[in-house]
Coordinates of C-alpha atoms in Angstrom, one line a residue:
M1 CA -20.5 -34.3 -15.1
R2 CA -21.9 -36.4 -17.9
P3 CA -19.4 -37.4 -20.6
I4 CA -20.7 -36.2 -24.1
P5 CA -19.0 -36.4 -27.4
R6 CA -19.0 -32.5 -27.9
R7 CA -17.5 -32.2 -24.4
S8 CA -14.8 -34.6 -25.2
F9 CA -13.8 -32.8 -28.5
L10 CA -13.6 -29.6 -27.1
A11 CA -11.6 -30.4 -24.0
G12 CA -9.3 -32.0 -26.4
A13 CA -9.1 -29.1 -28.8
A14 CA -8.5 -26.8 -26.2
S15 CA -5.8 -29.1 -24.7
A16 CA -4.1 -28.9 -28.1
A17 CA -4.5 -25.1 -28.5
A18 CA -2.6 -24.9 -24.9
A19 CA 0.1 -27.3 -25.6
P20 CA 2.9 -24.7 -25.1
L21 CA 1.7 -24.4 -21.5
L22 CA 2.8 -27.6 -20.0
P23 CA 2.6 -28.7 -16.6
R24 CA 6.6 -29.5 -16.6
F25 CA 7.0 -25.8 -16.4
A26 CA 5.4 -25.3 -13.1
F27 CA 8.1 -23.4 -10.8
A28 CA 10.4 -23.5 -14.0
A29 CA 12.8 -21.2 -12.3
T30 CA 12.6 -23.0 -9.0
P31 CA 15.3 -25.5 -8.3
T32 CA 14.4 -29.0 -7.4
G33 CA 16.4 -31.1 -4.9
T34 CA 17.1 -27.8 -2.8
K35 CA 15.5 -26.9 0.4
L36 CA 13.7 -23.6 0.0
H37 CA 12.4 -21.1 2.3
G38 CA 9.6 -19.7 0.0
L39 CA 7.9 -20.5 -3.1
S40 CA 6.6 -18.0 -6.0
A41 CA 4.8 -19.0 -9.2
F42 CA 6.8 -16.8 -11.4
G43 CA 10.1 -15.1 -10.8
D44 CA 12.0 -14.5 -7.7
L45 CA 11.2 -14.1 -4.1
K46 CA 11.5 -10.7 -2.7
Y47 CA 12.6 -11.7 0.9
A48 CA 15.9 -13.8 1.3
A49 CA 16.1 -16.9 3.5
D50 CA 17.4 -14.7 6.5
F51 CA 14.8 -11.8 6.3
E52 CA 13.9 -10.5 9.7
H53 CA 10.4 -9.3 9.0
F54 CA 7.9 -8.1 6.1
D55 CA 8.5 -4.5 5.0
Y56 CA 5.0 -3.5 5.6
V57 CA 4.9 -4.1 9.2
N58 CA 6.1 -2.4 12.3
P59 CA 8.5 -5.1 14.1
D60 CA 8.4 -3.0 17.3
A61 CA 4.6 -2.8 17.4
P62 CA 3.6 -2.8 21.0
K63 CA 1.2 -5.5 22.1
G64 CA -2.0 -5.0 24.0
G65 CA -5.6 -3.5 23.5
T66 CA -8.8 -4.6 22.3
F67 CA -9.8 -4.3 18.4
N68 CA -13.6 -4.4 17.9
F69 CA -14.3 -4.2 14.2
S70 CA -16.8 -5.3 11.6
P71 CA -15.1 -7.5 9.1
W72 CA -15.4 -6.7 5.5
N73 CA -14.2 -10.0 4.1
W74 CA -14.5 -13.7 5.2
F75 CA -13.7 -17.2 3.9
F76 CA -15.2 -20.7 3.7
N77 CA -18.7 -21.0 5.5
Q78 CA -18.2 -17.9 7.4
S79 CA -20.9 -15.2 7.9
L80 CA -20.9 -11.5 9.1
L81 CA -24.3 -11.7 10.3
T82 CA -24.4 -14.6 12.6
F83 CA -22.8 -17.9 13.5
N84 CA -24.0 -21.2 14.8
T85 CA -20.6 -23.4 14.5
L86 CA -17.0 -22.7 15.4
N87 CA -15.8 -25.2 12.6
S88 CA -14.9 -22.8 9.5
F89 CA -13.7 -25.6 7.4
V90 CA -17.0 -27.6 6.5
P91 CA -19.7 -27.0 4.0
R92 CA -22.5 -26.3 6.1
G93 CA -23.3 -24.0 9.0
D94 CA -22.4 -20.3 9.6
A95 CA -18.9 -19.8 11.3
P96 CA -17.6 -16.5 12.5
P97 CA -15.0 -14.5 10.5
R98 CA -11.3 -14.9 11.5
M99 CA -11.4 -18.5 12.8
E100 CA -8.5 -19.0 10.5
M101 CA -6.4 -16.8 12.8
C102 CA -6.5 -19.7 15.2
F103 CA -4.7 -22.1 12.7
D104 CA -1.3 -22.1 11.5
A105 CA -0.5 -23.3 7.9
L106 CA 2.5 -24.8 6.2
M107 CA 3.3 -21.5 4.7
T108 CA 2.1 -18.0 5.2
G109 CA -1.7 -17.9 5.1
P110 CA -4.5 -15.9 3.4
L111 CA -4.5 -12.9 5.8
T112 CA -0.9 -12.2 6.3
G113 CA 1.6 -13.7 3.9
A114 CA 3.7 -11.7 1.7
L115 CA 1.3 -8.9 1.0
D116 CA 3.7 -7.0 -1.0
E117 CA 4.2 -9.7 -3.5
P118 CA 1.6 -11.0 -5.9
D119 CA 2.2 -14.8 -5.5
A120 CA 4.7 -15.6 -2.8
V121 CA 4.6 -17.8 0.1
Y122 CA 7.0 -18.4 2.8
G123 CA 7.5 -20.9 5.3
L124 CA 5.6 -21.0 8.6
L125 CA 5.0 -24.4 10.1
A126 CA 7.4 -25.6 7.4
E127 CA 11.0 -24.3 7.9
T128 CA 11.6 -25.4 4.2
V129 CA 10.2 -27.1 1.2
M130 CA 12.0 -29.3 -1.5
L131 CA 10.5 -30.0 -5.0
S132 CA 11.1 -33.3 -6.7
D133 CA 12.4 -33.3 -10.4
D134 CA 9.0 -33.9 -12.0
R135 CA 7.6 -31.0 -9.6
N136 CA 4.7 -33.2 -8.5
T137 CA 6.2 -34.0 -5.0
F138 CA 6.7 -31.3 -2.4
E139 CA 8.6 -32.5 1.0
F140 CA 8.2 -30.1 3.8
A141 CA 10.7 -30.0 6.8
L142 CA 8.5 -29.0 9.8
R143 CA 9.7 -26.7 12.7
P144 CA 10.1 -29.1 15.7
E145 CA 9.0 -26.4 18.0
A146 CA 5.5 -26.2 16.4
K147 CA 2.7 -27.0 18.9
F148 CA -1.0 -26.6 19.5
H149 CA -2.6 -24.6 22.2
D150 CA -2.8 -27.4 24.6
G151 CA 1.2 -27.9 24.4
T152 CA 1.0 -31.1 22.3
P153 CA 3.5 -31.3 19.4
L154 CA 2.2 -30.5 15.7
T155 CA 3.7 -33.0 13.5
A156 CA 3.6 -34.3 10.0
D157 CA 1.0 -37.0 11.0
D158 CA -1.4 -34.0 11.7
C159 CA -0.7 -32.4 8.5
A160 CA -1.1 -35.5 6.4
F161 CA -4.3 -36.2 8.4
T162 CA -5.6 -32.7 7.6
F163 CA -5.2 -32.8 3.9
K164 CA -6.8 -36.1 3.6
L165 CA -9.7 -35.0 5.7
L166 CA -10.2 -31.9 3.7
K167 CA -10.0 -33.5 0.5
K168 CA -13.0 -36.0 1.6
E169 CA -15.1 -33.7 3.9
G170 CA -13.8 -30.0 3.7
H171 CA -15.6 -26.9 2.4
P172 CA -15.6 -27.0 -1.4
N173 CA -12.9 -24.1 -1.5
L174 CA -10.5 -26.6 0.4
M175 CA -11.9 -29.8 -1.1
L176 CA -11.5 -28.9 -4.9
P177 CA -7.8 -27.8 -4.9
L178 CA -6.9 -31.2 -3.3
S179 CA -8.8 -33.1 -6.2
E180 CA -5.4 -34.0 -7.8
L181 CA -3.4 -34.7 -4.4
A182 CA -2.4 -38.4 -4.7
D183 CA -1.0 -38.8 -1.1
A184 CA -0.3 -37.0 2.0
A185 CA 2.3 -39.0 3.9
A186 CA 4.3 -38.2 7.2
V187 CA 7.9 -39.4 6.2
D188 CA 8.9 -39.0 10.0
A189 CA 7.6 -36.7 12.8
H190 CA 8.9 -33.7 11.0
T191 CA 8.8 -34.4 7.5
L192 CA 5.6 -34.3 5.3
R193 CA 5.6 -35.4 1.8
L194 CA 2.6 -34.2 -0.6
T195 CA 2.4 -36.0 -4.0
F196 CA 0.2 -34.9 -6.9
S197 CA -1.2 -36.8 -9.8
G198 CA 0.4 -34.7 -12.5
E199 CA -2.8 -33.4 -13.5
Q200 CA -2.7 -30.5 -11.1
S201 CA -2.8 -26.7 -12.0
A202 CA 1.1 -25.6 -11.7
R203 CA 0.1 -23.4 -9.0
T204 CA -2.0 -25.5 -6.8
V205 CA 0.7 -26.0 -4.1
L206 CA 0.5 -22.1 -3.6
D207 CA -3.0 -22.4 -2.6
I208 CA -3.0 -25.6 -0.3
V209 CA 0.1 -24.6 1.8
K210 CA -2.3 -22.0 3.1
F211 CA -4.8 -24.2 4.4
P212 CA -5.2 -24.6 8.3
I213 CA -3.4 -27.5 9.9
L214 CA -5.9 -29.5 12.2
S215 CA -5.2 -31.7 15.3
K216 CA -5.4 -35.4 14.3
A217 CA -6.1 -36.3 17.9
Y218 CA -8.8 -33.7 18.4
F219 CA -10.7 -34.8 15.3
E220 CA -10.4 -38.4 16.1
A221 CA -12.2 -37.6 19.2
N222 CA -14.7 -35.1 18.0
P223 CA -16.9 -35.1 14.8
F224 CA -15.7 -32.9 11.9
D225 CA -19.5 -31.9 11.0
G226 CA -19.6 -28.4 12.3
R227 CA -22.0 -29.2 15.1
G228 CA -22.0 -27.4 18.3
L229 CA -19.9 -24.4 19.4
K230 CA -16.7 -26.3 20.8
P231 CA -13.7 -24.5 19.5
P232 CA -11.5 -26.9 17.6
L233 CA -7.9 -27.1 18.9
G234 CA -5.7 -24.8 17.0
S235 CA -2.1 -23.8 16.9
G236 CA -2.3 -20.0 15.6
P237 CA -1.6 -16.7 17.3
Y238 CA -5.2 -16.6 18.5
K239 CA -7.6 -18.9 20.3
V240 CA -11.4 -18.5 20.8
G241 CA -12.2 -16.8 24.0
H242 CA -15.7 -15.6 24.8
A243 CA -18.3 -16.6 22.4
A244 CA -22.0 -16.1 22.3
A245 CA -23.8 -17.8 19.4
G246 CA -24.9 -15.2 16.8
Q247 CA -24.0 -12.4 19.0
T248 CA -20.2 -11.9 19.7
I249 CA -16.9 -13.8 19.5
E250 CA -13.7 -12.8 21.0
Y251 CA -10.1 -14.1 19.9
E252 CA -7.5 -13.9 22.6
R253 CA -4.0 -13.6 21.6
V254 CA -1.8 -16.5 23.0
P255 CA 1.0 -15.1 24.7
D256 CA 3.1 -18.2 24.5
Y257 CA 2.3 -18.8 20.8
W258 CA 5.1 -21.0 19.4
G259 CA 5.6 -18.9 16.2
R260 CA 5.6 -15.4 17.6
D261 CA 9.3 -14.7 16.9
L262 CA 9.2 -16.1 13.3
A263 CA 10.1 -13.6 10.6
V264 CA 6.8 -14.1 8.9
N265 CA 5.0 -13.0 12.2
R266 CA 7.1 -10.4 13.6
G267 CA 5.1 -7.1 13.8
L268 CA 1.8 -8.9 13.4
Y269 CA -1.0 -10.2 15.6
N270 CA -0.5 -7.1 18.0
F271 CA -3.9 -6.7 19.7
D272 CA -4.4 -8.9 22.9
R273 CA -8.1 -9.3 21.9
I274 CA -10.0 -9.3 18.7
R275 CA -13.8 -8.8 19.1
I276 CA -16.4 -9.1 16.5
E277 CA -20.2 -8.4 17.2
F278 CA -22.9 -9.5 14.9
Y279 CA -25.8 -7.4 13.8
S280 CA -28.7 -8.2 11.6
E281 CA -28.8 -4.7 10.3
R282 CA -26.3 -2.5 8.8
Q283 CA -27.6 0.6 10.6
A284 CA -27.6 -0.9 14.0
A285 CA -23.8 -1.7 13.3
F286 CA -23.3 1.8 12.4
E287 CA -25.0 3.1 15.6
A288 CA -22.6 1.0 17.6
F289 CA -19.5 2.5 15.7
K290 CA -20.8 5.8 16.3
K291 CA -21.0 5.2 20.1
G292 CA -17.3 3.6 20.1
N293 CA -18.6 0.2 20.8
I294 CA -17.1 -0.8 17.4
H295 CA -13.7 0.6 16.7
Y296 CA -13.1 0.1 12.8
R297 CA -15.6 -0.3 10.1
Q298 CA -15.3 -0.3 6.3
E299 CA -18.4 1.4 4.7
F300 CA -20.2 -0.2 1.7
T301 CA -23.3 1.9 1.8
A302 CA -22.7 4.8 -0.5
R303 CA -25.7 6.7 1.1
V304 CA -24.3 6.4 4.7
W305 CA -20.8 7.4 3.5
A306 CA -22.0 10.5 1.7
T307 CA -24.5 11.7 4.5
G308 CA -24.1 9.7 7.7
Y309 CA -20.5 10.7 8.9
D310 CA -21.4 13.9 10.7
F311 CA -21.8 12.6 14.3
P312 CA -20.2 14.3 17.2
A313 CA -17.0 12.1 17.5
L314 CA -16.1 12.5 14.2
K315 CA -16.7 16.3 14.2
A316 CA -14.4 16.3 17.4
G317 CA -11.6 14.5 15.7
K318 CA -11.9 11.4 17.8
V319 CA -13.0 9.3 14.5
I320 CA -11.0 9.5 11.3
K321 CA -12.7 9.1 8.0
R322 CA -10.6 8.3 5.2
E323 CA -10.1 6.2 2.1
F324 CA -7.2 3.6 1.5
P325 CA -6.3 2.4 -2.0
A326 CA -7.7 -1.0 -3.0
E327 CA -5.5 -4.0 -3.6
K328 CA -4.1 -4.8 -6.8
R329 CA -6.1 -7.8 -7.1
P330 CA -9.0 -8.8 -9.7
S331 CA -12.3 -8.2 -8.1
M332 CA -15.9 -9.5 -8.8
Q333 CA -19.1 -8.3 -7.8
A334 CA -21.8 -9.9 -9.8
T335 CA -25.6 -11.3 -9.8
A336 CA -25.8 -15.0 -10.4
I337 CA -28.8 -16.4 -12.4
N338 CA -29.4 -20.1 -11.4
Q339 CA -29.4 -22.2 -14.5
R340 CA -30.5 -25.3 -12.7
R341 CA -33.9 -23.8 -13.1
E342 CA -34.9 -24.3 -16.9
R343 CA -36.3 -20.9 -17.6
F344 CA -33.1 -19.3 -16.9
R345 CA -30.9 -21.6 -19.3
D346 CA -31.8 -19.6 -22.5
R347 CA -29.3 -16.8 -22.7
R348 CA -31.8 -14.5 -24.1
V349 CA -33.6 -14.7 -20.8
R350 CA -30.6 -13.7 -18.7
Q351 CA -29.8 -11.0 -21.1
A352 CA -33.3 -9.4 -20.8
I353 CA -32.9 -9.7 -17.0
A354 CA -29.6 -7.8 -17.3
L355 CA -31.0 -5.2 -19.4
C356 CA -33.7 -4.1 -16.8
F357 CA -30.9 -3.3 -14.4
D358 CA -30.4 0.5 -14.8
F359 CA -27.1 1.2 -13.3
E360 CA -26.8 4.7 -14.4
W361 CA -30.1 5.6 -12.5
T362 CA -28.9 3.6 -9.6
K363 CA -25.5 5.2 -9.4
R364 CA -27.1 8.7 -9.3
N365 CA -30.0 8.1 -7.1
L366 CA -28.8 5.5 -4.7
F367 CA -25.0 5.3 -5.0
Y368 CA -24.2 9.2 -4.8
D369 CA -21.8 8.6 -7.6
A370 CA -19.5 6.4 -5.4
Y371 CA -19.6 3.5 -7.7
E372 CA -18.6 2.6 -11.3
R373 CA -20.2 -0.2 -13.4
S374 CA -18.3 -3.6 -13.3
Q375 CA -18.0 -5.2 -16.7
S376 CA -15.8 -8.2 -15.7
S377 CA -15.3 -11.0 -13.1
F378 CA -11.7 -9.8 -12.9
E379 CA -12.5 -6.1 -12.7
R380 CA -9.5 -3.7 -11.7
S381 CA -6.8 -5.9 -13.0
D382 CA -4.8 -6.9 -16.4
Y383 CA -7.0 -10.1 -16.5
K384 CA -9.9 -8.0 -17.6
A385 CA -10.5 -8.6 -21.4
E386 CA -10.6 -5.3 -23.4
G387 CA -11.4 -4.6 -27.0
L388 CA -10.9 -7.5 -29.8
P389 CA -9.1 -10.7 -28.6
S390 CA -5.5 -10.8 -29.1
P391 CA -3.8 -13.6 -31.3
A392 CA -2.8 -15.4 -28.4
E393 CA -6.4 -15.2 -26.9
L394 CA -7.8 -16.4 -30.3
A395 CA -5.5 -19.5 -30.2
L396 CA -7.3 -20.6 -27.1
L397 CA -10.7 -19.5 -28.3
E398 CA -10.7 -20.9 -31.8
P399 CA -10.7 -24.7 -31.1
L400 CA -13.8 -23.9 -28.9
R401 CA -15.7 -21.8 -31.4
D402 CA -18.5 -24.4 -31.8
G403 CA -19.4 -24.4 -28.1
I404 CA -19.2 -20.7 -27.2
P405 CA -21.2 -17.7 -27.8
P406 CA -20.0 -15.8 -31.0
E407 CA -20.0 -12.7 -28.9
A408 CA -16.9 -14.0 -27.4
F409 CA -14.9 -13.3 -30.6
G410 CA -15.9 -9.6 -31.0
E411 CA -15.2 -6.7 -28.7
A412 CA -15.4 -7.8 -25.1
V413 CA -19.1 -7.7 -24.0
I414 CA -19.9 -4.7 -22.1
Q415 CA -23.4 -3.9 -20.5
P416 CA -25.1 -1.1 -22.2
V417 CA -25.4 2.4 -20.8
S418 CA -28.9 3.4 -20.2
D419 CA -30.4 7.0 -20.4
G420 CA -30.4 7.3 -16.7
S421 CA -34.1 7.8 -16.7
G422 CA -34.8 4.7 -14.6
R423 CA -37.1 3.4 -17.4
D424 CA -35.1 3.4 -20.5
R425 CA -37.5 2.6 -23.4
K426 CA -34.8 1.3 -25.8
L427 CA -33.3 -1.0 -23.3
L428 CA -36.5 -2.4 -22.0
G429 CA -37.9 -2.7 -25.5
A430 CA -34.7 -4.9 -26.4
A431 CA -35.4 -6.9 -23.2
S432 CA -39.0 -7.4 -24.4
K433 CA -38.1 -8.7 -27.7
L434 CA -35.3 -11.1 -26.3
I435 CA -38.0 -12.7 -24.0
A436 CA -40.5 -13.2 -26.9
E437 CA -37.8 -14.8 -28.9
A438 CA -37.1 -17.1 -26.3
G439 CA -40.6 -18.3 -26.4
W440 CA -42.3 -16.2 -23.6
K441 CA -45.4 -14.6 -24.7
R442 CA -47.7 -11.9 -23.3
N443 CA -50.5 -13.2 -21.3
G444 CA -52.1 -10.2 -19.8
R445 CA -49.6 -8.2 -17.8
S446 CA -47.2 -11.2 -17.7
V447 CA -45.2 -13.2 -20.0
A448 CA -45.9 -17.1 -20.0
N449 CA -44.4 -20.0 -21.9
G450 CA -46.1 -22.6 -24.1
K451 CA -47.7 -24.3 -20.8
G452 CA -48.9 -21.2 -19.7
E453 CA -46.4 -21.0 -16.9
P454 CA -45.5 -17.4 -15.9
L455 CA -41.8 -16.2 -16.1
T456 CA -40.9 -15.9 -12.4
V457 CA -37.7 -14.3 -10.8
E458 CA -37.1 -13.9 -7.1
I459 CA -34.0 -12.1 -6.0
L460 CA -32.9 -13.5 -2.6
V461 CA -31.2 -11.2 -0.3
Q462 CA -30.2 -11.1 3.4
D463 CA -30.0 -7.3 3.9
D464 CA -32.5 -4.5 3.4
V465 CA -29.9 -2.5 1.7
F466 CA -30.3 -4.7 -1.1
V467 CA -34.1 -4.5 -0.9
R468 CA -33.5 -0.7 -1.7
I469 CA -31.1 -1.3 -4.6
D470 CA -33.1 -4.2 -6.3
T471 CA -36.5 -2.7 -6.0
H472 CA -36.3 -0.6 -9.1
W473 CA -34.8 -3.4 -11.0
V474 CA -37.8 -5.6 -10.0
E475 CA -40.0 -2.8 -11.3
N476 CA -38.4 -2.8 -14.6
M477 CA -38.7 -6.5 -14.9
K478 CA -42.4 -6.3 -14.1
A479 CA -42.8 -3.7 -16.8
I480 CA -41.8 -6.2 -19.5
G481 CA -43.9 -9.0 -18.1
I482 CA -41.6 -10.8 -15.7
D483 CA -43.3 -11.9 -12.4
A484 CA -40.2 -10.4 -10.3
S485 CA -40.1 -10.1 -6.3
I486 CA -37.5 -9.8 -3.6
R487 CA -37.2 -12.3 -0.8
M488 CA -35.4 -11.1 2.3
V489 CA -34.3 -14.0 4.8
D490 CA -32.2 -14.2 7.7
S491 CA -28.5 -15.1 7.4
A492 CA -29.0 -18.8 8.5
Q493 CA -31.6 -19.3 5.8
Y494 CA -29.7 -17.4 3.3
Q495 CA -26.5 -19.4 3.9
A496 CA -28.5 -22.8 3.8
R497 CA -30.4 -21.7 0.6
Q498 CA -27.1 -20.5 -1.1
A499 CA -25.5 -23.8 -0.1
D500 CA -28.4 -25.7 -1.8
F501 CA -28.7 -23.6 -4.7
D502 CA -32.2 -22.9 -3.6
F503 CA -32.8 -19.4 -5.2
D504 CA -33.3 -17.8 -8.7
I505 CA -30.9 -14.9 -8.4
L506 CA -28.4 -13.6 -5.6
S507 CA -25.4 -11.4 -5.7
M508 CA -21.9 -12.1 -4.6
A509 CA -18.7 -10.0 -4.2
L510 CA -15.2 -11.4 -3.8
S511 CA -11.5 -10.7 -4.5
F512 CA -9.1 -13.2 -6.4
T513 CA -5.6 -13.5 -5.6
A514 CA -3.2 -11.4 -7.3
T515 CA -2.1 -14.5 -9.6
P516 CA -5.3 -16.3 -10.1
T517 CA -5.1 -20.1 -10.2
R518 CA -7.1 -22.9 -11.7
D519 CA -8.4 -23.8 -8.1
D520 CA -9.7 -20.0 -7.7
M521 CA -11.7 -20.6 -10.9
E522 CA -13.0 -24.1 -10.2
S523 CA -15.3 -23.3 -7.3
L524 CA -16.8 -20.5 -9.3
F525 CA -17.0 -21.7 -13.0
H526 CA -16.2 -25.3 -13.5
S527 CA -18.5 -28.3 -14.1
R528 CA -16.8 -30.0 -11.1
S529 CA -18.4 -27.6 -8.8
A530 CA -21.7 -27.1 -10.5
N531 CA -23.5 -29.5 -8.2
L532 CA -21.3 -29.3 -5.2
P533 CA -23.2 -28.3 -2.1
G534 CA -21.5 -25.0 -0.6
S535 CA -19.4 -24.2 -3.8
R536 CA -19.7 -20.6 -5.2
N537 CA -20.7 -21.9 -8.7
F538 CA -24.1 -20.3 -8.1
P539 CA -25.2 -20.2 -11.8
G540 CA -24.4 -23.9 -12.1
T541 CA -22.1 -23.1 -14.7
A542 CA -21.3 -26.5 -16.4
D543 CA -19.8 -25.9 -19.8
P544 CA -16.9 -27.8 -21.6
A545 CA -15.5 -24.8 -23.0
I546 CA -15.3 -23.0 -19.8
D547 CA -13.7 -26.2 -18.3
A548 CA -11.0 -26.1 -21.0
L549 CA -10.2 -22.5 -20.5
I550 CA -9.8 -23.0 -16.8
D551 CA -7.4 -25.8 -17.5
A552 CA -5.4 -23.4 -19.6
V553 CA -5.4 -21.0 -16.8
G554 CA -3.7 -23.9 -14.7
R555 CA -1.4 -24.6 -17.4
A556 CA 0.2 -21.1 -17.8
A557 CA 3.9 -21.1 -17.4
D558 CA 4.5 -17.4 -17.1
R559 CA 2.6 -14.2 -16.2
Q560 CA 1.7 -13.3 -19.7
S561 CA 0.4 -16.7 -20.5
L562 CA -1.8 -16.5 -17.4
V563 CA -3.0 -13.0 -18.4
T564 CA -4.0 -14.5 -21.8
A565 CA -5.7 -17.4 -20.4
V566 CA -8.0 -15.5 -18.0
R567 CA -8.6 -12.8 -20.5
A568 CA -10.1 -15.5 -23.0
L569 CA -12.0 -17.0 -19.9
D570 CA -13.4 -13.6 -19.1
R571 CA -14.6 -13.1 -22.8
V572 CA -16.6 -16.4 -22.7
L573 CA -18.1 -15.7 -19.0
R574 CA -19.2 -12.3 -20.2
A575 CA -20.6 -13.6 -23.5
R576 CA -22.5 -16.3 -21.6
L577 CA -24.0 -14.0 -19.1
D578 CA -24.2 -16.6 -16.3
W579 CA -23.2 -13.6 -13.9
I580 CA -24.5 -10.0 -14.3
P581 CA -21.6 -7.7 -13.4
N582 CA -22.7 -5.2 -11.0
W583 CA -20.3 -2.5 -9.7
Y584 CA -17.1 -1.7 -7.9
S585 CA -15.2 1.1 -5.8
A586 CA -11.6 1.9 -6.4
N587 CA -10.9 2.4 -2.7
H588 CA -11.5 1.1 0.9
R589 CA -13.8 3.6 2.6
A590 CA -12.9 3.3 6.2
A591 CA -13.5 4.9 9.5
F592 CA -11.9 4.2 12.8
W593 CA -11.5 5.7 16.3
D594 CA -8.2 7.3 16.5
M595 CA -6.4 5.1 18.9
F596 CA -4.4 2.9 16.7
G597 CA -1.0 2.8 15.1
F598 CA -0.3 1.7 11.6
K599 CA 2.4 1.7 8.9
E600 CA 1.9 3.4 5.6
P601 CA 1.7 2.8 2.8
K602 CA -0.6 -0.2 3.1
P603 CA 0.7 -3.3 1.1
D604 CA -0.5 -3.8 -2.5
Y605 CA -2.1 -7.4 -2.1
G606 CA -3.7 -7.2 1.3
F607 CA -5.3 -5.1 4.0
P608 CA -5.6 -7.2 7.2
V609 CA -6.0 -4.4 9.6
E610 CA -6.7 -6.7 12.5
A611 CA -3.3 -8.3 12.1
M612 CA -1.0 -5.2 11.1
W613 CA -2.2 -2.4 13.3
W614 CA -1.5 -2.0 16.9
F615 CA -3.1 -0.2 20.0
D616 CA -1.8 3.3 20.7
K617 CA -2.2 4.0 24.4
D618 CA -1.3 7.6 24.1
K619 CA -3.9 8.1 21.3
A620 CA -6.5 6.1 23.2
A621 CA -6.0 8.3 26.2
A622 CA -6.4 11.5 24.2
I623 CA -9.8 10.7 23.0
G624 CA -11.1 9.1 26.3
K625 CA -10.5 5.4 25.3
G626 CA -7.6 4.7 27.3

């Protein structure tokens, strides 16, 4: 990140605007010098220190059975299509989803922690945590019974080693939140002290207490680079069983798991075996589900949901098809335009590309009306900007006025609605005009710059479903003179090119935490991640105004201040058009063989079926799966 005068001015101006949101108010309602069983960014914890289990689980759920499923979300360097490493915490390689279930964290982790609260964490490895008066130091009292799968104790030394290692060599989603960690020290075998610089986000600790704790002894004897398929030593409720690279992985429940009786784990991790099979094509995975080889899937292809669920097992009642409500968390599904490539740095070019995507035609002809148009990086949440900026939002935006698009000060930018014809002359005419204003002139059937270089756009995909969706977009770009194409590559190539930012355009879908943090934003939008291999900052966004607004997100002292800061950030992101918003669905479209038990309603802030559901012997026997 090059220091330039404008950047210094903008960052300073934004800091002044955000002065009421001071770091000293982090956990303002949380007492210092007191041992706490949990932490929450705003407000009280739902569960008292002596709680017995989370309300959304069945504490008497039986153990047993196999759950073979197709994951719908994944973390860090994981891939749904293949795997070539079992180290999920490094920048490179493809790891299988759910490796995190093999590792414990200081407090409840990303899959199963306090899913009926928006921002709470409770002690797992750490029985208690104590804050210093300046709220920059956190002292964790570890449970002495904690151990790794080989029986060796898990100590504060392992924890301190982990945070230092991840800060230096970890995946960007682990490395970036640790940037302001000044020290990680083992006070004694069961006391860990984490000290921050004072420049951290108020809620940084809520992210890092969920990070996996690794074995110091194991990684002092083995490289931390992701090579090979040796499972790292873990401590969690599951461990790696059978694994065939790129094909299948099984996680086996650890029967003597040290933390099985903790309140945060009671009623969870019920399956003896969790199995994931990898398919390079969606249709092959669907056929495996229809045969009963896969037990649970969420459907992301609208055509298949509308027309494909008519097979014999479903008609016989052996398979259940239903929708579950989505989580109350902001979601983002969008296409990134890589501004590391000079031809995409002009906003008018990005806007022209966006105008060529006809959502209304796509919704009717390809989506069976199953999706709605996304307009925001924080869709389905209070963080989505609407209408004109509020006075509080303007207080953050005004000091940055010279460095952000003027559109950020008007009505929140929305993508135009087409006439649904698939070739809207008005929108394509506007796109052609923008291309010409940006200096691209017609040269036969294509447009070219002053050097005679054509404007080329390649959409990178790893699934033929997106070839089908993007083909019409490509045709519209060609109609205005853009030399557009689609490149489908295998999963390993896709992951490598994504990590190295070797693409023109690609798409991504993700969900934020219910209480977004500065650390959530940094990997996606901050200058610090723009050239960090493996980060999710696919457009290469490196803008001092965006950085300043992300800092304001980090300083938010209460939920309303957080909503204001994220809405202001949303306005600028939408005005810049680094990301073109795509579409979203209001529910989980799920299908499963009727052989499981589960408690309803589902929690509002997570849906880890593989951790909450259980095998029902009677149901399985009734459908011939016993």
